[in-house]
């Protein structure tokens, strides 16, 4: 049972960590929360759903959906962020909410209010058994893919020029610009990578819930937001850590709470989140020193 | 003088036109709806609305309306929000509605019926099955077309224990709404009363999207249950079933009318959509459900361009037809008279014969339940059932 618990926490945590990482990437540079972030999951779900009748193999559909996620993430930058970036935080807050609402209502009008089935290859639901643990292949793939993504992501940030520029921009954006790094390129790259991470996490999420509906993006957004708040809004390590911690808290309560109070699980989860923030208001991991909005 | 006369003529003429127009307009029987066309309640309410539209057209084309007056149906989207549902009901009542169609659930539909009760007209839920949807809680002019969960759960329990010989059960209760909670509650009571043993009860909350902890608790049991009763709502039914099957649990799965949703069957697919049984309102597939079913399916197909895919369309048709029959018996659309006609008579409906108790006994709907099984995601009719001694509400 304990090993089962570990696998459950890791598989859920890896999804949460990927979602959180995608959100913090944009926040780190712009110091603005992208509230349209959850809608990337909506884009993923409906992309695969719309490709359902096509003769392409599933991996092609999933690949296209991830590309669509990247495209929509960059699109978010152009539509909701770039025109009002120089103005107030409130303006961006509203435009990103507006963009999210627009996408949701487009799905409502053009597709349906009803949940639609998202096709998934059947091997993802095959179960494997090892050391007394039975888990679907999907959970192991989630863990594997996430760790692979994290390794690639850290290497990219550490070794590539663009990664260096993004890290520099996250630390001191004005200084970075003065040194000749094109601001828009860095920001667009951040949105693209955020879209890629959300795309991968969203596809794994879809394989779990297998359905898409206009409100599907709310939960991933909430997860990512809370995870980054726990882990530290300015640190990529913090976001990943926050994701795993949130999954750990959620799953522990699922296992431990008595039946009668299990429905109030979120109350307990958020109490712990508040407790963490009271002790460490800046989150568990402290990011770069400056937090000035650019 | 001549000029004045012509002015007078125009005035008299327009007055006549105006009054005859308003009297004609007032003659129309307006059926108001506050059912949900968007949001989480939409999958259950939209089919009902579609069925109701067909019934209204049928009444106007074939039956000369209700009491000789043409019928009009206006539904204002309740948006799966109890407050909006209440406001939508108030608005259609203000437009002159003489009958209210409430959403398919106590939590969502209650506000519409309360508004109807305040206006002194009959309100009827499309398919709310929680015994809370009664004249006790909503008033003496409020009804639900559905059987209550007492009947639904007892049917499931008796099917499992008496017919299939499944002696032990594992019960999952989704905490989201009154429907899911009371369905489990009555199942637990009745399964125990007829001799079954409950191995484990667990809870889940709709939208959690994760069932792994519950699964671990189930797997920790010494014996695997003979049957799994999942009282949930919407696509989460498919998610839970999938999680159980993926973990190698093959016990049959049993549930209520929320399973009667094609998107659930599709989500289960051929891989997970077998050995699933549920209790619902009727069977659309053939005349086995009701002798008039093929005719209804034809009318529905003519109206909407495609055949109905869930039994919930029949609840909409029945709601309108029930009101029409009761109003014809009463000879008026007056709320109190129609409510009395509903209490005093038996009705033959697509969703089974229906007999209400009087308001003091809660408008208990005495009704049979339809039993449906899924094989590789395809439903098949197992017949009508009448539980012998359903638990008290």
XYZ file of C-alpha atoms in Angstrom:
687
model
C 0.000 0.000 0.000
C 2.871 2.353 0.819
C 4.546 1.767 -2.521
C 1.181 2.269 -4.247
C 0.926 5.583 -2.426
C 4.383 6.648 -3.595
C 3.533 5.832 -7.217
C 0.223 7.722 -6.921
C 1.915 10.797 -5.457
C 4.686 10.774 -8.057
C 2.341 10.374 -11.020
C -0.035 13.101 -9.859
C 2.850 15.293 -8.710
C 4.636 15.050 -12.040
C 1.557 16.434 -13.816
C 1.170 19.215 -11.234
C 4.883 20.064 -11.535
C 4.727 20.393 -15.327
C 1.649 22.623 -15.113
C 3.318 24.793 -12.463
C 6.559 25.075 -14.413
C 4.740 26.367 -17.492
C 2.996 29.047 -15.467
C 6.048 30.220 -13.544
C 8.105 30.550 -16.722
C 5.994 33.479 -17.916
C 5.582 34.898 -14.422
C 9.335 34.843 -13.845
C 9.965 37.183 -16.748
C 6.850 39.346 -16.896
C 5.905 39.206 -13.197
C 2.364 38.705 -14.447
C 0.166 35.661 -13.961
C -1.243 34.297 -17.193
C -4.810 33.495 -16.236
C -5.519 32.155 -19.713
C -2.991 29.386 -19.011
C -5.615 26.774 -18.118
C -7.294 27.212 -21.492
C -4.278 25.581 -23.140
C -5.653 22.313 -21.752
C -8.950 23.165 -23.430
C -7.075 23.735 -26.706
C -5.318 20.365 -26.318
C -8.533 18.508 -25.566
C -10.558 19.969 -28.398
C -7.664 19.615 -30.862
C -7.492 15.871 -30.251
C -11.304 15.654 -30.220
C -11.592 17.429 -33.580
C -8.941 15.180 -35.123
C -10.835 12.104 -33.936
C -12.250 11.117 -37.301
C -8.968 11.655 -39.164
C -6.900 8.739 -40.434
C -3.764 9.923 -38.619
C -2.213 7.847 -35.842
C -2.806 9.003 -32.274
C 0.729 10.275 -31.770
C 0.280 12.618 -34.717
C -2.952 13.947 -33.173
C -1.255 14.467 -29.813
C 1.701 16.153 -31.553
C -0.633 18.480 -33.433
C -2.441 19.280 -30.192
C 0.849 20.207 -28.503
C 1.749 22.420 -31.471
C -1.682 24.059 -31.142
C -0.988 24.629 -27.459
C 2.279 26.399 -28.329
C 0.541 28.469 -31.011
C -2.241 29.505 -28.624
C 0.255 30.323 -25.887
C 2.144 32.678 -28.237
C -1.214 33.994 -29.391
C -2.069 34.795 -25.747
C 1.052 36.937 -25.608
C 0.092 38.835 -28.765
C -3.589 39.262 -27.885
C -3.705 39.641 -24.131
C -0.257 40.703 -22.982
C 1.681 42.661 -25.575
C -0.874 45.435 -26.228
C -1.244 46.291 -22.533
C 2.034 45.066 -21.079
C 3.344 48.569 -20.471
C 0.197 49.598 -18.638
C -1.129 48.408 -15.296
C -1.158 44.915 -13.800
C -4.940 45.184 -13.621
C -5.177 45.665 -17.378
C -3.250 42.457 -18.087
C -5.229 40.622 -15.445
C -8.440 41.554 -17.214
C -7.193 40.875 -20.736
C -5.927 37.424 -19.782
C -9.242 36.598 -18.099
C -11.078 37.955 -21.131
C -9.051 35.795 -23.488
C -9.794 32.730 -21.340
C -13.526 33.510 -21.298
C -13.472 34.050 -25.045
C -11.948 30.618 -25.657
C -14.385 28.917 -23.283
C -17.390 30.514 -24.911
C -16.095 29.740 -28.366
C -15.993 26.067 -27.340
C -19.487 26.393 -25.895
C -20.909 27.964 -29.037
C -19.020 26.112 -31.739
C -18.762 22.650 -30.204
C -21.003 21.811 -27.278
C -21.693 22.321 -23.594
C -21.573 18.576 -23.176
C -18.347 16.791 -22.361
C -16.790 15.292 -25.466
C -14.817 12.122 -25.533
C -11.111 12.504 -26.297
C -9.715 9.377 -27.933
C -6.722 7.809 -26.238
C -4.683 4.808 -27.364
C -5.631 1.774 -25.348
C -2.082 0.896 -24.289
C -2.173 3.896 -21.929
C -4.878 2.185 -19.879
C -3.196 -1.213 -19.734
C -2.199 -1.941 -16.211
C 1.181 -3.128 -15.036
C 1.953 -4.931 -11.826
C 5.224 -4.759 -9.918
C 6.066 -5.257 -6.223
C 2.384 -5.448 -5.321
C 1.538 -2.195 -7.089
C -1.007 -2.171 -9.885
C -1.036 1.005 -11.910
C -1.987 1.957 -15.461
C 0.932 2.430 -17.885
C -0.235 6.052 -18.173
C 0.927 6.872 -14.646
C 4.409 5.499 -15.295
C 4.573 7.362 -18.603
C 3.571 10.576 -16.787
C 6.416 10.172 -14.323
C 8.938 9.262 -17.027
C 7.917 12.045 -19.426
C 7.955 14.651 -16.669
C 11.429 13.764 -15.479
C 12.656 13.728 -19.068
C 11.097 17.165 -19.663
C 12.629 18.530 -16.474
C 16.118 17.300 -17.406
C 15.860 18.749 -20.917
C 14.424 21.979 -19.540
C 17.193 22.458 -16.961
C 19.896 21.651 -19.513
C 18.342 24.102 -21.959
C 18.171 26.867 -19.372
C 21.729 26.178 -18.279
C 23.529 25.653 -21.571
C 21.725 27.436 -24.419
C 22.067 31.159 -25.187
C 18.306 31.613 -25.167
C 18.117 29.878 -21.804
C 20.777 32.202 -20.456
C 18.898 35.208 -21.830
C 15.678 34.004 -20.212
C 17.361 33.476 -16.872
C 18.933 36.915 -17.119
C 15.565 38.451 -18.022
C 13.962 36.773 -15.026
C 16.609 38.244 -12.742
C 16.766 41.792 -14.041
C 14.811 42.484 -17.162
C 15.826 46.114 -17.682
C 19.490 45.311 -17.339
C 19.116 42.449 -19.781
C 17.508 44.764 -22.336
C 20.260 47.322 -21.895
C 22.786 44.620 -22.676
C 21.123 44.143 -26.050
C 18.847 41.135 -25.548
C 15.656 41.593 -27.593
C 12.827 41.750 -25.056
C 10.040 40.517 -27.297
C 12.050 37.497 -28.403
C 12.661 36.458 -24.803
C 9.016 36.949 -23.868
C 7.689 35.094 -26.901
C 10.112 32.238 -26.214
C 8.847 32.081 -22.648
C 5.263 31.849 -23.870
C 6.210 29.197 -26.418
C 7.947 27.077 -23.790
C 5.062 27.615 -21.406
C 2.754 26.357 -24.180
C 4.973 23.337 -24.794
C 5.026 22.347 -21.123
C 1.264 22.906 -20.775
C 0.828 20.937 -23.989
C 2.703 17.910 -22.683
C 1.063 18.112 -19.257
C -2.334 18.720 -20.879
C -2.023 15.650 -23.094
C -1.140 13.524 -20.059
C -4.043 15.137 -18.176
C -6.391 14.306 -21.078
C -5.255 10.691 -21.026
C -6.366 10.659 -17.405
C -9.796 12.306 -17.688
C -10.455 11.344 -21.364
C -13.027 14.101 -21.776
C -13.063 17.743 -22.739
C -15.673 20.395 -21.913
C -15.642 24.213 -21.892
C -14.678 24.466 -18.206
C -11.864 21.922 -18.384
C -9.084 24.516 -17.952
C -10.048 25.739 -14.514
C -8.586 22.910 -12.487
C -5.137 22.837 -14.147
C -4.917 26.629 -13.746
C -5.786 26.397 -10.067
C -3.305 23.570 -9.545
C -0.516 25.457 -11.299
C -1.276 28.655 -9.438
C -1.345 27.062 -5.984
C 1.744 24.981 -6.696
C 3.728 28.057 -7.731
C 2.505 29.985 -4.703
C 3.691 27.194 -2.396
C 6.972 26.702 -4.191
C 7.809 30.336 -4.818
C 6.544 32.478 -7.666
C 9.983 33.417 -8.903
C 11.733 30.117 -8.974
C 11.451 27.300 -11.486
C 12.755 24.822 -8.905
C 10.121 26.126 -6.537
C 7.341 25.526 -9.044
C 8.371 21.913 -9.569
C 8.754 21.379 -5.836
C 5.377 23.056 -5.235
C 3.717 20.729 -7.730
C 4.988 17.636 -5.983
C 4.148 19.025 -2.547
C 0.585 19.853 -3.599
C 0.135 16.336 -4.972
C 1.615 14.933 -1.774
C -0.799 16.943 0.396
C -3.827 16.079 -1.757
C -3.012 12.406 -1.975
C -2.153 12.088 1.731
C -5.530 13.531 2.662
C -7.219 11.200 0.179
C -5.570 8.264 1.904
C -5.796 9.421 5.506
C -8.935 11.463 6.020
C -11.969 9.589 7.353
C -14.863 9.188 4.912
C -17.135 11.708 6.606
C -14.746 14.596 6.197
C -13.108 13.590 2.932
C -15.450 15.881 1.021
C -13.897 18.810 2.870
C -10.430 17.801 1.687
C -9.812 21.116 -0.026
C -10.325 22.935 3.270
C -7.467 20.938 4.768
C -5.299 21.343 1.679
C -5.730 25.102 1.637
C -5.181 25.350 5.400
C -1.774 23.776 4.879
C -1.099 26.112 1.962
C -1.952 29.091 4.186
C 0.270 27.688 6.925
C 3.188 27.349 4.510
C 2.664 30.929 3.351
C 2.513 32.244 6.929
C 5.869 30.686 7.631
C 7.418 31.482 4.242
C 5.446 34.247 2.525
C 7.765 34.225 -0.475
C 7.246 30.490 -1.025
C 9.537 27.611 -0.174
C 12.224 28.443 -2.698
C 13.420 31.992 -2.980
C 13.957 33.179 -6.526
C 16.251 35.889 -7.909
C 16.446 38.998 -5.783
C 14.550 41.498 -7.894
C 10.842 41.306 -8.309
C 10.277 44.486 -10.279
C 7.658 44.210 -12.965
C 8.814 44.974 -16.448
C -66.420 66.613 -39.188
C -65.671 64.042 -41.864
C -62.068 64.116 -40.786
C -63.056 63.483 -37.177
C -65.281 60.595 -38.218
C -62.467 58.884 -40.072
C -60.222 59.434 -37.053
C -62.869 57.818 -34.878
C -63.151 54.909 -37.305
C -59.406 54.351 -37.208
C -59.443 54.521 -33.419
C -62.318 52.033 -33.089
C -60.798 49.717 -35.657
C -57.348 49.723 -34.057
C -58.896 49.183 -30.633
C -60.760 46.140 -31.940
C -57.618 44.804 -33.580
C -55.640 45.421 -30.414
C -58.119 43.693 -28.129
C -58.733 40.730 -30.401
C -54.975 40.354 -30.759
C -54.399 40.426 -27.005
C -57.243 37.978 -26.353
C -55.862 35.658 -29.018
C -52.445 36.050 -27.510
C -53.719 35.378 -24.001
C -55.440 32.231 -25.194
C -52.097 30.570 -25.774
C -51.025 28.187 -23.012
C -47.470 29.113 -22.131
C -45.324 26.345 -20.719
C -42.290 27.914 -19.104
C -38.988 26.149 -18.578
C -35.915 26.959 -16.504
C -33.989 23.865 -17.577
C -30.227 24.076 -18.051
C -28.851 24.176 -21.576
C -25.284 24.903 -20.465
C -23.053 23.765 -17.632
C -22.756 20.491 -15.754
C -26.527 19.921 -15.652
C -26.894 20.347 -19.444
C -26.316 16.675 -20.386
C -29.380 15.713 -18.329
C -31.642 18.685 -19.093
C -31.064 19.268 -22.817
C -32.533 15.896 -23.836
C -35.610 16.712 -21.737
C -36.000 20.093 -23.433
C -35.707 18.426 -26.846
C -38.392 15.904 -25.887
C -40.665 18.663 -24.572
C -40.421 20.566 -27.881
C -41.604 17.481 -29.766
C -44.533 17.100 -27.354
C -45.571 20.732 -27.816
C -45.545 20.368 -31.607
C -47.522 17.119 -31.326
C -50.119 18.753 -29.070
C -50.564 21.672 -31.470
C -50.615 19.572 -34.667
C -52.609 16.542 -33.557
C -54.537 17.402 -30.409
C -55.555 21.002 -30.996
C -53.395 22.181 -28.119
C -54.448 22.054 -24.475
C -58.131 22.797 -23.726
C -58.428 23.974 -27.305
C -55.757 26.617 -26.844
C -52.463 26.492 -28.742
C -49.401 25.637 -26.677
C -46.150 27.559 -26.577
C -42.975 26.439 -24.846
C -40.327 28.896 -23.737
C -37.232 27.682 -21.933
C -34.832 30.173 -20.375
C -31.424 28.612 -19.755
C -30.864 27.943 -16.040
C -27.103 27.697 -16.730
C -26.583 24.967 -14.097
C -26.755 27.607 -11.402
C -29.552 27.407 -8.810
C -29.887 31.200 -8.586
C -30.153 31.591 -12.361
C -32.683 28.742 -12.470
C -34.858 30.595 -9.941
C -34.594 33.865 -11.874
C -35.358 32.186 -15.198
C -38.491 30.657 -13.670
C -39.604 34.045 -12.318
C -39.075 35.558 -15.743
C -41.156 32.990 -17.658
C -43.863 33.258 -14.979
C -43.860 37.020 -15.557
C -44.339 36.270 -19.269
C -47.515 34.412 -18.334
C -46.387 30.789 -17.933
C -49.124 28.504 -16.578
C -46.878 25.526 -15.967
C -43.199 25.314 -15.057
C -40.689 22.731 -16.183
C -37.899 22.517 -13.612
C -34.386 21.080 -14.128
C -33.696 17.442 -13.565
C -32.383 17.640 -10.012
C -33.372 18.918 -6.575
C -30.403 21.238 -6.095
C -30.744 22.761 -9.550
C -34.515 22.364 -10.007
C -35.753 23.314 -6.541
C -35.603 27.094 -7.099
C -37.791 26.832 -10.236
C -40.434 24.840 -8.378
C -40.369 27.249 -5.456
C -41.025 30.106 -7.873
C -43.902 28.119 -9.427
C -45.369 27.377 -5.990
C -45.242 31.069 -5.077
C -47.075 31.896 -8.303
C -49.718 29.247 -7.539
C -48.981 27.121 -10.613
C -47.899 23.532 -11.080
C -44.181 22.905 -11.426
C -42.681 19.622 -12.491
C -39.090 18.515 -12.592
C -38.017 16.656 -15.724
C -36.355 13.894 -13.745
C -35.280 14.895 -10.225
C -35.243 11.661 -8.268
C -34.186 12.743 -4.802
C -37.133 12.426 -2.391
C -36.366 16.000 -1.402
C -38.170 16.880 -4.613
C -41.564 16.460 -2.959
C -44.606 18.428 -1.921
C -43.173 18.291 1.595
C -40.283 20.540 0.765
C -41.560 22.465 -2.267
C -45.304 22.839 -1.825
C -48.606 21.205 -2.748
C -48.431 22.016 -6.468
C -44.960 20.602 -7.092
C -44.142 17.226 -8.619
C -41.317 15.307 -10.207
C -41.793 13.096 -13.212
C -39.113 10.670 -12.071
C -39.356 7.779 -9.697
C -37.673 8.602 -6.414
C -34.237 7.335 -5.464
C -35.956 4.956 -3.048
C -37.319 3.056 -6.047
C -34.153 3.484 -8.115
C -31.797 2.203 -5.404
C -34.103 -0.606 -4.318
C -34.349 -1.791 -7.924
C -30.543 -1.835 -8.199
C -30.150 -3.645 -4.858
C -32.774 -6.288 -5.690
C -31.317 -6.819 -9.153
C -27.877 -7.391 -7.629
C -28.873 -9.594 -4.702
C -31.977 -11.458 -5.873
C -31.422 -11.766 -9.604
C -27.650 -11.935 -9.928
C -26.762 -13.396 -6.536
C -24.136 -10.751 -5.779
C -23.870 -10.905 -1.987
C -21.168 -8.362 -1.196
C -20.919 -4.778 -2.364
C -18.540 -1.837 -2.430
C -20.265 1.547 -2.552
C -18.792 4.821 -3.799
C -20.702 8.035 -3.122
C -20.011 11.211 -4.996
C -20.565 14.058 -2.528
C -21.515 16.591 -5.171
C -25.331 16.757 -4.950
C -28.303 15.426 -2.988
C -29.093 12.959 -5.795
C -25.779 11.114 -5.572
C -25.815 11.063 -1.771
C -29.346 9.757 -1.298
C -28.990 7.184 -4.094
C -26.145 5.564 -2.153
C -27.929 5.939 1.148
C -31.029 4.024 -0.035
C -28.883 1.410 -1.755
C -26.959 0.775 1.466
C -30.181 0.491 3.485
C -31.974 -1.765 1.033
C -29.015 -4.008 0.149
C -28.492 -4.586 3.844
C -32.226 -5.147 4.464
C -32.499 -7.890 1.853
C -29.443 -9.707 3.227
C -26.461 -8.301 1.331
C -23.193 -7.295 2.943
C -21.456 -3.970 2.398
C -17.691 -4.517 2.402
C -16.638 -0.893 2.139
C -18.109 2.554 1.636
C -16.040 5.315 0.143
C -16.538 8.867 -1.027
C -15.416 10.878 -4.001
C -16.134 14.452 -5.040
C -17.116 15.230 -8.600
C -14.285 16.942 -10.447
C -11.529 15.461 -8.265
C -10.311 13.630 -11.368
C -8.412 11.208 -9.204
C -9.598 7.944 -7.734
C -6.292 6.366 -6.779
C -6.616 6.656 -2.975
C -10.081 5.069 -3.005
C -8.692 2.363 -5.249
C -5.898 1.633 -2.790
C -8.449 1.250 0.028
C -10.536 -1.107 -2.106
C -7.491 -3.192 -2.973
C -6.550 -3.446 0.679
C -9.755 -5.449 1.352
C -9.377 -9.153 2.033
C -12.008 -10.132 -0.540
C -13.052 -8.517 -3.788
C -16.700 -7.348 -3.728
C -19.286 -9.113 -5.930
C -20.636 -5.791 -7.159
C -19.563 -2.144 -7.144
C -22.237 0.515 -6.739
C -21.029 3.913 -7.968
C -23.335 6.816 -7.306
C -21.788 9.616 -9.316
C -22.647 12.159 -11.937
C -21.573 12.969 -15.480
C -18.251 11.961 -16.975
C -16.766 11.120 -13.576
C -18.679 7.817 -13.773
C -16.515 6.858 -16.723
C -13.376 8.082 -14.976
C -14.018 5.975 -11.854
C -15.025 2.901 -13.859
C -11.922 3.256 -15.995
C -9.648 3.577 -12.952
C -11.160 0.444 -11.395
C -10.909 -1.609 -14.567
C -7.346 -0.444 -15.245
C -6.396 -1.762 -11.828
C -7.682 -5.176 -12.769
C -10.963 -5.056 -10.825
C -13.546 -6.919 -12.857
C -16.572 -6.853 -10.531
C -19.776 -5.666 -12.234
C -20.649 -1.992 -11.819
C -24.102 -0.767 -10.908
C -25.611 2.714 -10.841
C -28.551 5.038 -11.344
C -30.036 7.079 -14.173
C -27.007 9.383 -14.449
C -25.382 6.502 -16.390
C -27.998 6.968 -19.121
C -25.749 9.373 -20.993
C -24.165 8.526 -24.368
C -21.032 10.502 -23.539
C -20.449 8.157 -20.587
C -20.861 5.092 -22.820
C -18.539 6.600 -25.391
C -15.934 7.419 -22.768
C -16.085 3.835 -21.492
C -15.812 2.524 -25.041
C -15.519 -1.117 -25.998
C -12.701 -1.693 -23.560
C -14.369 -0.643 -20.305
C -18.040 -0.519 -21.289
C -19.002 -4.059 -20.295
C -20.563 -5.466 -17.126
C -22.092 -2.098 -16.305
C -25.758 -2.002 -15.252
C -28.001 0.930 -14.418
C -31.545 1.791 -13.434
C -33.187 4.442 -15.575
C -36.497 5.889 -16.752
C -37.321 3.942 -19.875
C -35.888 2.166 -22.893
C -35.845 4.029 -26.189
C -34.513 1.258 -28.379
C -37.736 -0.613 -29.169
C -41.406 -1.116 -28.354
C -40.279 -3.200 -25.365
C -39.954 0.034 -23.399
C -43.465 1.216 -24.289
C -45.818 0.331 -27.174
C -45.861 3.980 -28.308
C -42.079 4.321 -28.216
C -41.466 3.743 -31.964
C -44.015 6.449 -32.777
C -42.363 8.874 -30.375
C -38.940 8.082 -31.814
C -40.322 8.815 -35.291
C -41.834 12.152 -34.199
C -38.593 13.038 -32.459
C -36.512 12.132 -35.507
C -38.794 14.199 -37.779
C -38.458 17.196 -35.466
C -34.771 17.093 -34.613
C -33.344 15.311 -37.659
C -31.728 12.534 -35.647
C -32.961 9.760 -33.398
C -32.829 10.244 -29.610
C -29.757 8.781 -27.925
C -30.873 8.728 -24.294
C -34.019 7.906 -22.333
C -34.029 11.427 -20.897
C -35.756 12.767 -24.025
C -38.809 10.767 -22.968
C -38.929 12.603 -19.627
C -39.415 15.906 -21.495
C -42.192 14.509 -23.685
C -43.880 12.953 -20.632
C -43.680 16.135 -18.566
C -45.567 18.117 -21.213
C -48.064 15.323 -21.961
C -48.708 14.790 -18.261
C -49.554 18.465 -17.827
C -51.781 18.348 -20.932
C -53.665 15.287 -19.664
C -54.082 16.705 -16.165
C -55.306 20.055 -17.523
C -57.831 18.265 -19.784
C -59.132 16.280 -16.790
C -59.297 19.400 -14.634
C -60.828 21.436 -17.453
C -58.594 24.347 -16.562
C -54.918 25.257 -16.209
C -55.469 26.561 -12.701
C -52.657 25.337 -10.438
C -54.749 23.826 -7.646
C -57.108 22.022 -10.042
C -54.281 20.577 -12.147
C -52.425 19.452 -9.013
C -55.576 17.676 -7.826
C -56.008 15.982 -11.202
C -52.391 14.775 -10.982
C -52.957 13.391 -7.484
C -56.261 11.663 -8.225
C -55.473 9.935 -11.508
C -53.142 7.330 -12.947
C -51.219 8.143 -16.089
C -49.775 5.931 -18.767
C -46.471 7.449 -19.870
C -43.463 6.528 -22.001
C -41.487 6.364 -18.759
C -43.948 3.907 -17.192
C -47.282 4.077 -15.399
C -47.381 6.864 -12.862
C -49.530 7.387 -9.791
C -48.878 10.212 -7.329
C -49.774 10.129 -3.664
C -51.542 13.198 -2.254
C -49.644 16.278 -1.085
C -49.645 15.175 2.566
C -47.677 12.065 1.531
C -45.156 14.067 -0.423
C -46.473 13.440 -3.987
C -44.670 10.089 -3.861
C -44.353 8.925 -7.482
C -45.364 5.270 -7.702
C -43.473 4.165 -10.770
C -41.617 1.199 -12.244
C -37.923 1.364 -13.134
C -36.184 0.332 -16.354
C -33.039 -1.748 -16.119
C -30.325 -1.382 -18.757
C -27.005 -3.173 -19.202
C -23.915 -2.119 -21.161
C -21.875 -4.473 -23.293
C -18.792 -3.030 -24.986
C -20.302 0.406 -24.591
C -23.650 -0.553 -26.149
C -26.818 -0.465 -24.022
C -29.431 -3.218 -23.996
C -32.784 -3.401 -22.215
C -33.136 -5.902 -19.368
C -36.774 -5.102 -18.576
C -39.041 -3.194 -16.201
C -38.716 -3.811 -12.466
C -40.873 -2.992 -9.468
C -38.957 -3.219 -6.197
C -40.911 -5.151 -3.583
C -40.468 -3.011 -0.536
C -38.444 0.143 -1.231
C -37.018 1.972 1.781
C -39.015 4.851 3.222
C -37.944 8.286 2.000
